[in-house]
Coordinates of C-alpha atoms in Angstrom, one line a residue:
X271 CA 110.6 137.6 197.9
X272 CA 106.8 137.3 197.4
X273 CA 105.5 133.8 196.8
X274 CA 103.5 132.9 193.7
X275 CA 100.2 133.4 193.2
X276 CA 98.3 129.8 192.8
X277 CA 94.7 128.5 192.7
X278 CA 93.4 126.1 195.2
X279 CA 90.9 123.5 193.3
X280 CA 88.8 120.7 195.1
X281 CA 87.5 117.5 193.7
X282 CA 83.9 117.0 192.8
X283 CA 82.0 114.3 190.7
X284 CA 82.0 116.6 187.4
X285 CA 85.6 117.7 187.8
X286 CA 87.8 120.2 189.4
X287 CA 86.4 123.3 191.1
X288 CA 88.6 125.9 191.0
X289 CA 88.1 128.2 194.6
X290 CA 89.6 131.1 195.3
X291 CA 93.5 132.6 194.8
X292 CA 95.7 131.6 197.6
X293 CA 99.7 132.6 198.2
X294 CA 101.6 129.5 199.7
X295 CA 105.0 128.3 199.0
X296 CA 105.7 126.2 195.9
X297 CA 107.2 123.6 197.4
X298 CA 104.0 122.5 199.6
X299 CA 102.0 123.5 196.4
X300 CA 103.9 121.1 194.1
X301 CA 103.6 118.2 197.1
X302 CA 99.6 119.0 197.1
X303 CA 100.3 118.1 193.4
X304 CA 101.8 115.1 193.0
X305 CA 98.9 112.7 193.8
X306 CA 96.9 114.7 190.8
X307 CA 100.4 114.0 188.5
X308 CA 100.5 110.5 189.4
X309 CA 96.4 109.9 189.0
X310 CA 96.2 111.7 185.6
X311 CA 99.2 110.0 184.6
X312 CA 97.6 106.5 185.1
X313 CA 94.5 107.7 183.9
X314 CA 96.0 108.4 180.5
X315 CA 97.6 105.1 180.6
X316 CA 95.1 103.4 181.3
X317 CA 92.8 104.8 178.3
X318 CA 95.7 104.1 175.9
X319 CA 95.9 100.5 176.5
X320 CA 91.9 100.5 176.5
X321 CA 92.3 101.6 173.0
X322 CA 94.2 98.9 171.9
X323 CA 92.8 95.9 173.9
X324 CA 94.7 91.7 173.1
X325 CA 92.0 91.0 170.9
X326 CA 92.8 93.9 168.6
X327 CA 96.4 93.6 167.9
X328 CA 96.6 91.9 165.1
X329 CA 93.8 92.7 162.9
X330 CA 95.1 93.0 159.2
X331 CA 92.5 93.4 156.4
X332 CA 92.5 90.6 154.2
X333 CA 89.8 91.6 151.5
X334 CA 88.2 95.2 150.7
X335 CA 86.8 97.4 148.3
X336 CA 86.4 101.2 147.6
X337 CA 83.0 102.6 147.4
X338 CA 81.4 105.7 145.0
X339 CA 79.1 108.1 146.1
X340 CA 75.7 106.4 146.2
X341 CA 74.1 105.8 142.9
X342 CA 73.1 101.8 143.6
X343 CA 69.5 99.9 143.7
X344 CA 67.1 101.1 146.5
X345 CA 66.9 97.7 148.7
X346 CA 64.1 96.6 151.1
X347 CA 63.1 93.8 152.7
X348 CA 65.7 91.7 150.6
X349 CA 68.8 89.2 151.3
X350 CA 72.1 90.1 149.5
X351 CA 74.8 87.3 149.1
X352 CA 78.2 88.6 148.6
X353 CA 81.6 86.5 147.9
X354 CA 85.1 87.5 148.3
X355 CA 88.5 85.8 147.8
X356 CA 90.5 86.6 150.8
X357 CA 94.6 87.6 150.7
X358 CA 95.6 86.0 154.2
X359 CA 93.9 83.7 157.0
X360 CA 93.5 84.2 160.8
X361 CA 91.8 82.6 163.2
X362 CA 88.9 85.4 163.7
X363 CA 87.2 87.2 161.7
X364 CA 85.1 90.8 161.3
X365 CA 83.6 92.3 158.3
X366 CA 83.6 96.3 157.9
X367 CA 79.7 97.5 156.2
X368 CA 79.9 101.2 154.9
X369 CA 77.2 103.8 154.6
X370 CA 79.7 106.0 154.6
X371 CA 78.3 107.8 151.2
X372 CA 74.6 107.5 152.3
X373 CA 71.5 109.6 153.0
X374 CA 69.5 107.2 154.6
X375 CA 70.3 104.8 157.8
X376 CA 71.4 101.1 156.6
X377 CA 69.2 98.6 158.9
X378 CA 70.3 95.1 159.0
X379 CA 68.4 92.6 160.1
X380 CA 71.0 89.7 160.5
X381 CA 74.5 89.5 158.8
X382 CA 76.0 85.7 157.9
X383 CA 79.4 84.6 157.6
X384 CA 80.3 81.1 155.6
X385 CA 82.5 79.6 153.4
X386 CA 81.0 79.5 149.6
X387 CA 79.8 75.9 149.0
X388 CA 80.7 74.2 145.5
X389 CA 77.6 75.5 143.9
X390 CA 77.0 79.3 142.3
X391 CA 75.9 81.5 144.8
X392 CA 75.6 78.6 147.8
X393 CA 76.9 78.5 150.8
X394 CA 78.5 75.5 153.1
X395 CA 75.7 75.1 155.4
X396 CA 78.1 73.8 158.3
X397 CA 80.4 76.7 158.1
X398 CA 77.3 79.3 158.5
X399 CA 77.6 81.9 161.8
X400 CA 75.1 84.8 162.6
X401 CA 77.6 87.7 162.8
X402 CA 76.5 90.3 165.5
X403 CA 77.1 93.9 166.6
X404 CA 77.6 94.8 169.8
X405 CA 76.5 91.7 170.7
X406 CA 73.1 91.8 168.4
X407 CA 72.3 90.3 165.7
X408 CA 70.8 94.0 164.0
X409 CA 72.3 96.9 163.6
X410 CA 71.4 100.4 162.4
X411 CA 74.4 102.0 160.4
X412 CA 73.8 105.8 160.4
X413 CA 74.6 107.7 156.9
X414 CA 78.0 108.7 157.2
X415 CA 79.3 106.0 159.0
X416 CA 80.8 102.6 158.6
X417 CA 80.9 100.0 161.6
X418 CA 82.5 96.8 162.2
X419 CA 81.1 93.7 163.5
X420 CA 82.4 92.2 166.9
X421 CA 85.4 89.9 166.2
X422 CA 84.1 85.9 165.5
X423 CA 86.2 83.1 166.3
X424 CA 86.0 81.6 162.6
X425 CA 89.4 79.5 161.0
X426 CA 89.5 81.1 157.4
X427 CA 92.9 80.0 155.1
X428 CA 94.5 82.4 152.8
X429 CA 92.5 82.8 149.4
X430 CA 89.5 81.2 150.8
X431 CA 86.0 82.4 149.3
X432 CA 83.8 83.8 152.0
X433 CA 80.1 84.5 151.7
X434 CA 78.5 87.6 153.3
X435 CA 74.9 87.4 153.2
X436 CA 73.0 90.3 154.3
X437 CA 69.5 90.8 155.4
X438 CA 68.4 94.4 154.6
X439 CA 65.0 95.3 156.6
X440 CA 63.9 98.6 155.1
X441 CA 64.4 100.6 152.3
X442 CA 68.1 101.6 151.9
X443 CA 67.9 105.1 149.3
X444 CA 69.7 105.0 147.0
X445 CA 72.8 102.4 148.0
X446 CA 76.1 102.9 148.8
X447 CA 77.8 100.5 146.2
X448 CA 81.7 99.7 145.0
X449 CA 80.3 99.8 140.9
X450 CA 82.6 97.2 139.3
X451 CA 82.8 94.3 141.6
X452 CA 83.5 92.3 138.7
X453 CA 81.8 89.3 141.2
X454 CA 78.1 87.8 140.9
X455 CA 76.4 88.3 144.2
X456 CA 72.9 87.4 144.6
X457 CA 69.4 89.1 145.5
X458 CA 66.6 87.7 147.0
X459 CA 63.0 88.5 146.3
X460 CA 62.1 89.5 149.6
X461 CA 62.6 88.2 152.9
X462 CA 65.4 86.9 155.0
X463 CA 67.0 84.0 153.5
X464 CA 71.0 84.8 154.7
X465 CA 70.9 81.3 156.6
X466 CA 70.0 79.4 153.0
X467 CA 72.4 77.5 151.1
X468 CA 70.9 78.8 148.3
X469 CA 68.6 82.2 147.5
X470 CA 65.1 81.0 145.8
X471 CA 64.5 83.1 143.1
X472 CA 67.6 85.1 143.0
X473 CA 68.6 87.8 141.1
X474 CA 72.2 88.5 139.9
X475 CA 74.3 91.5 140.7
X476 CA 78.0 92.5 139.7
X477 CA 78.8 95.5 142.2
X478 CA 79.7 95.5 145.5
X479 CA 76.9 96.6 148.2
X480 CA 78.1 98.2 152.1
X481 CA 80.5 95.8 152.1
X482 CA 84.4 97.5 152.5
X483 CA 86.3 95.2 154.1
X484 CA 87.0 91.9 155.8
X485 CA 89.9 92.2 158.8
X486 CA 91.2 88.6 160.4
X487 CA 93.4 88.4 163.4
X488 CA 96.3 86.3 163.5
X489 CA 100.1 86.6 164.9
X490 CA 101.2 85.9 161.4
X491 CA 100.1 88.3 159.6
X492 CA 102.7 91.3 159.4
X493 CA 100.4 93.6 157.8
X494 CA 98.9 94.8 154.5
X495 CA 99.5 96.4 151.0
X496 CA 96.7 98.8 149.8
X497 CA 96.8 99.4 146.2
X498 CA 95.4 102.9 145.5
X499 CA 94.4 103.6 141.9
X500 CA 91.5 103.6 138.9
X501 CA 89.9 101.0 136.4
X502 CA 93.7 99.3 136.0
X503 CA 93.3 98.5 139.6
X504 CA 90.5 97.4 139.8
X505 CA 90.7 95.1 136.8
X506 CA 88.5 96.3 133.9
X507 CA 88.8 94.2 130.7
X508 CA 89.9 90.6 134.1
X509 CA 87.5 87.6 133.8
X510 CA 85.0 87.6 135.8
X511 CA 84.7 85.4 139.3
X512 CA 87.8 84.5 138.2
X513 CA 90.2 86.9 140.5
X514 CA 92.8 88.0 137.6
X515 CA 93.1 91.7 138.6
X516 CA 96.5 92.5 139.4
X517 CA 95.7 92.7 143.0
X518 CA 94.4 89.4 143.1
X519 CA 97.7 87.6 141.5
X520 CA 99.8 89.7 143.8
X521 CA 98.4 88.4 146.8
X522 CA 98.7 85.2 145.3
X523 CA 102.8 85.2 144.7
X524 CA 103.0 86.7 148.6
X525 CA 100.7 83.2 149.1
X526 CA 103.9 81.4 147.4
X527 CA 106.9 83.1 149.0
X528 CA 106.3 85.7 151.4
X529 CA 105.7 87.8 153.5
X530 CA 102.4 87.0 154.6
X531 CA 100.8 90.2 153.7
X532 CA 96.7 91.3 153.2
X533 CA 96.1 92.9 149.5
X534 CA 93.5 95.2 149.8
X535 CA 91.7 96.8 146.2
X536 CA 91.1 100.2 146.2
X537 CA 90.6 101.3 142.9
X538 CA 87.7 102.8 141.7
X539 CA 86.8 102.4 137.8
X540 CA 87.1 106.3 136.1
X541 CA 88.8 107.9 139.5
X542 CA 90.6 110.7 139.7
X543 CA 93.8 112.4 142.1
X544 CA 92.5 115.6 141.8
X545 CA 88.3 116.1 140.9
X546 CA 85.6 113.5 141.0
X547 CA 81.6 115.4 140.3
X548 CA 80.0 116.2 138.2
X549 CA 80.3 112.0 138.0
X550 CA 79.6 110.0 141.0
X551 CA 80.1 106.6 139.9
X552 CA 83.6 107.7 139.5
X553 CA 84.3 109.3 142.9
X554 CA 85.6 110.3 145.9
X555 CA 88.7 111.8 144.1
X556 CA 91.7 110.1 145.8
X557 CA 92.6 113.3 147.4
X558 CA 89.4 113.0 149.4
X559 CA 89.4 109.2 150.4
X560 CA 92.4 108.7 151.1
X561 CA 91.6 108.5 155.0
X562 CA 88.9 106.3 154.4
X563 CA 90.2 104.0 151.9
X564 CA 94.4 103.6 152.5
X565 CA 94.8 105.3 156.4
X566 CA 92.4 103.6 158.1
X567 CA 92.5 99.8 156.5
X568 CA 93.7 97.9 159.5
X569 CA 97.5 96.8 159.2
X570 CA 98.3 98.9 156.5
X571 CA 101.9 99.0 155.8
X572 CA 102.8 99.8 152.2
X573 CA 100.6 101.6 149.6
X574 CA 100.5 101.1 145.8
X575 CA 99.7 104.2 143.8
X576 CA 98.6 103.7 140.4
X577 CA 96.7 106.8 139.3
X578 CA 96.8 110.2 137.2
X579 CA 95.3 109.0 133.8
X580 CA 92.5 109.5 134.9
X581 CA 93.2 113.1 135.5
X582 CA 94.4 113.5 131.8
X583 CA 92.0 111.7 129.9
X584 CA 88.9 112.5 131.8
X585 CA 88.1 116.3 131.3
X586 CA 88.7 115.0 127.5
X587 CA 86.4 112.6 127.2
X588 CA 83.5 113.7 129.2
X589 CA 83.9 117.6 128.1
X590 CA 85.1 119.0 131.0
X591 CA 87.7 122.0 130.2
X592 CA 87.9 123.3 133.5
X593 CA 88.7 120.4 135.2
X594 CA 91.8 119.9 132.8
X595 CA 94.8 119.4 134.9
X596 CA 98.6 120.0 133.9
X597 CA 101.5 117.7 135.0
X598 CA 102.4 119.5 137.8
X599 CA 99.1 119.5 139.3
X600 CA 98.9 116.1 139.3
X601 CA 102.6 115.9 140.6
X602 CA 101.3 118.2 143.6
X603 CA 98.2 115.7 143.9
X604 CA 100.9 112.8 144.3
X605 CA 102.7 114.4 146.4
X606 CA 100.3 115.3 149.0
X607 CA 99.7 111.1 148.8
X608 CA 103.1 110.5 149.5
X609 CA 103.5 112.9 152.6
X610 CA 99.8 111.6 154.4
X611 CA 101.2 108.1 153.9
X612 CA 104.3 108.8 155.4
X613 CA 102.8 111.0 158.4
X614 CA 101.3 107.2 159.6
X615 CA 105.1 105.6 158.8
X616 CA 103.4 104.2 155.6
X617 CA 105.4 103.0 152.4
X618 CA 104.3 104.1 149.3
X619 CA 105.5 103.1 146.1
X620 CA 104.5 104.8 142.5
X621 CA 103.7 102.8 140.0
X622 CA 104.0 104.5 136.3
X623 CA 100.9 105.2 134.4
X624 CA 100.4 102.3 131.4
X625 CA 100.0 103.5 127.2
X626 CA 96.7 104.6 125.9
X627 CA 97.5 105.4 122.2
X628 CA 94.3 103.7 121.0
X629 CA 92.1 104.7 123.7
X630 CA 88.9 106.9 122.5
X631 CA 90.2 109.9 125.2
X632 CA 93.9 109.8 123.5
X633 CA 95.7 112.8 122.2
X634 CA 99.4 114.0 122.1
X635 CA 98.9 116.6 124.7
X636 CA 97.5 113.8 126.9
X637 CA 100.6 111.6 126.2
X638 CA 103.0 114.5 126.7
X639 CA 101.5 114.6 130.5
X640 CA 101.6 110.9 131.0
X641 CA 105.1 110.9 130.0
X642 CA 106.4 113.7 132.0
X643 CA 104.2 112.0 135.2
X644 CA 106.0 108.7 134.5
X645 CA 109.4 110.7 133.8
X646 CA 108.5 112.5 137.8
X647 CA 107.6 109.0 139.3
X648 CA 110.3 107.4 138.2
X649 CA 113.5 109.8 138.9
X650 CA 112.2 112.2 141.1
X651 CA 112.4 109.9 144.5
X652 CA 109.6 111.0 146.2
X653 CA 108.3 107.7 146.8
X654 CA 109.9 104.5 148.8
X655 CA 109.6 102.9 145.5
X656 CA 109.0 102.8 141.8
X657 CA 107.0 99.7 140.4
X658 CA 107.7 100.1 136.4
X659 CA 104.1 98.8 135.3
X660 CA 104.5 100.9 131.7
X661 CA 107.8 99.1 131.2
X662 CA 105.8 95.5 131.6
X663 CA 103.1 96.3 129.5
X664 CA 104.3 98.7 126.3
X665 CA 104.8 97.3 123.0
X666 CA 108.5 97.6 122.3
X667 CA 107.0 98.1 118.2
X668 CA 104.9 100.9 119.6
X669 CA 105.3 102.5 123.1
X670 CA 102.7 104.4 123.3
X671 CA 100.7 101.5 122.8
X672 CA 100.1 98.5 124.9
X673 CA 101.2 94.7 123.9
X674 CA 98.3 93.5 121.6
X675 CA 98.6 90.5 124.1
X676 CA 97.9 92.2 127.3
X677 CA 94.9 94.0 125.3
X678 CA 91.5 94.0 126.7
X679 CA 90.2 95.4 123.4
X680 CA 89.1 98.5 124.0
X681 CA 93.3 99.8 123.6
X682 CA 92.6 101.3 127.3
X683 CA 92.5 98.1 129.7
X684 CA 94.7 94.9 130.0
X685 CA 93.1 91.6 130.1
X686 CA 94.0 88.4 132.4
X687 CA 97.3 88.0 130.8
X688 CA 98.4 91.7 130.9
X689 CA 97.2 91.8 134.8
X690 CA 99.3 89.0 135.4
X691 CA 102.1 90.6 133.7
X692 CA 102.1 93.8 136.0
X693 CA 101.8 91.3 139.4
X694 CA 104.5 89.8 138.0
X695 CA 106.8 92.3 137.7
X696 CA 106.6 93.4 140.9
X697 CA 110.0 92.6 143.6
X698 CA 108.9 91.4 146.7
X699 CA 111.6 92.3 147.9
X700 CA 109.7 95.8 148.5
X701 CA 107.7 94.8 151.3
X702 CA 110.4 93.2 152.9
X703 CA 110.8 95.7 155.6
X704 CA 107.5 97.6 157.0

């Protein structure tokens, strides 16, 4: 019986060079083998552990926010202050900048880390540390790109304020911004002042600039909750510096009883499952960040998903027929959620949509959608979990309506009592098992 025909291969610097067809017996071929096996094998190994390295086990992001496409103030030659409550402590920490939405490279000249001192907008001068990349203080972010600084050994305790000040060299285009941050921060004239306890001449700002996220490592951590979702999420109608969004409260009760689990805020005022254009401050459409904003958050176990009135009441009010969606369309839209979250072994729990009656955008064709997307959410079992936040918040006089306590005002948002409310009601029990 003929043997089979094999290639002989040498090694060379750029790879294997393939020679010439040879006939030999497959036996003798397969020992010739066996050392290439066991080296590739290695090799392999060896990259996969390089990939995941002691210091980067436990990351869990404690803090983060969703940006739009880039419609914020052109900066240059300024110092931005930025604070942020934290869900969970570690003992190092990394921030995540995003240009992700950019046109033009994000230069910064030096990034600070400290804890916010007792006065508005001031740091504690003692806790101040230069943050680097790559071991440099300055780093060039290209537009489509996010980066992370290198990990800083920096004790931080769960719902901590942290300040991020950021030196910004050269004229950003317009920014890449997170709209309502519902957070002073604070703008400097010109010139680098990050390392100040306090910015001269500042300026006030309420969004969020190229800063996503804020990861801490510790062994204690078991992971993080992302909730996905629109202006109710991100806590339209809350006080002010004062950390009442739903969000905020839930990582509070974890704080109180457990598990020790990072919140992370994704919502995004005005968004949308399925469109986002013709307006930007409203986008990416969740469809479309959902990589960025849920998949890749480091430690991400469970997902929140509070979204799809958006997708009703939007073409509506901003007179756009053709981007009117039915039910089912947003049903498919939730649906596609669901299956990406569980491709990663991700929980995902819906969370019904909340009563509108009042609401400029509201019609009875609108509420016959909501209903029969609340009526899919809650009996279809498609998700790991249903979180009842219409239940919490109706008024039991009027349904469609929500509880002239929890009322912001404008009939559409919920104010720090009703956001409490929805944290509230949520079982803990939930993320119990990742």
């Amino acid at each position: 019986m003929e043997e089979p025909l094999l290639y002989s291969f040498r090694f060379e610097p750029y790879g294997l060079v393939f020679l010439q067809f040879i006939r030999c017996r497959l036996g003798f071929v397969l020992l010739l083998l066996a050392p290439i096996f066991i080296f590739c094998s290695f090799a392999l190994a060896q990259g996969e552990s390089g990939q995941l390295g002691p210091e980067d086990g436990d990351w869990v992001s404690t803090w983060g926010c969703a940006p739009v496409f880039p419609i914020g103030e052109e900066l240059a030659n300024q110092t931005l202050r930025q604070f942020v409550r934290i869900s969970v402590g570690g003992h190092r920490v990394r921030i995540r900048l995003s240009n992700e939405t950019g046109t033009q490279p994000l230069v910064i000249g030096t990034a600070h880390l400290a804890v916010a001192g007792p006065e508005k907008g001031s740091i504690d001068l003692a806790s101040d540390h230069v943050l680097t990349f790559n071991g440099s203080a300055t780093i060039t972010v290209p537009p489509g790109a996010p980066v992370l600084s290198d990990p800083m050994d920096f004790e931080v305790r769960p719902l901590m304020t942290l300040a991020i000040s950021l030196y910004i060299t050269r004229e950003t285009g317009t920014a890449v911004i997170h709209p309502l941050g519902n957070q002073t921060a604070y703008l400097s004239q010109s010139g680098d002042q990050s390392g100040a306890t306090t910015i001269a001449d500042a300026t006030t700002v309420s969004e969020r600039y190229f800063l996503t996220r804020i990861e801490v490592s510790s062994p204690n951590n078991a992971g993080a909750i992302v909730a996905l979702g629109d202006s109710i999420t991100d806590g339209r109608g809350s006080t002010v510096d004062a950390n009442r969004r739903w969000p905020d409260r839930l990582a509070e009760r974890l704080n109180e009883q457990g598990p020790a689990l990072g919140v992370v805020n994704a919502g995004i005022a005005g968004n949308r499952i399925l469109h986002d254009l013709p307006e930007m401050v409203c986008g990416p459409s969740s469809l479309s960040r959902f990589d960025r904003d849920v998949l890749s958050v480091a430690g991400v176990k469970f997902v929140i998903l509070l979204q799809g009135a958006n997708d009703i009441a939007h073409p509506i009010a901003n007179d756009l027929p053709e981007q009117a969606v039915s039910p089912e369309q947003i049903i498919s839209g939730l649906k596609q959620l669901i299956a990406r979250a569980h491709a990663r072994h991700i929980k995902i729990f819906g969370a019904t949509l909340l009563p509108d009656e009042r609401d400029i955008s509201h019609t009875a064709e609108g509420e016959a959608k909501r209903r029969a997307v609340n009526e899919w959410i809650r009996t279809s079992k498609a998700f790991d979990g249903v979180i009842d936040f219409e239940a919490v918040v109706r008024d039991p006089d009027h349904p469609t309506r929500v509880r002239p306590e929890y009322d912001s005002g404008d009939h559409g948002h919920l104010n720090d009592a009703g956001y409490r409310a929805m944290a509230d009601s949520i079982d803990l029990q939930l993320f119990a098992n990742p």
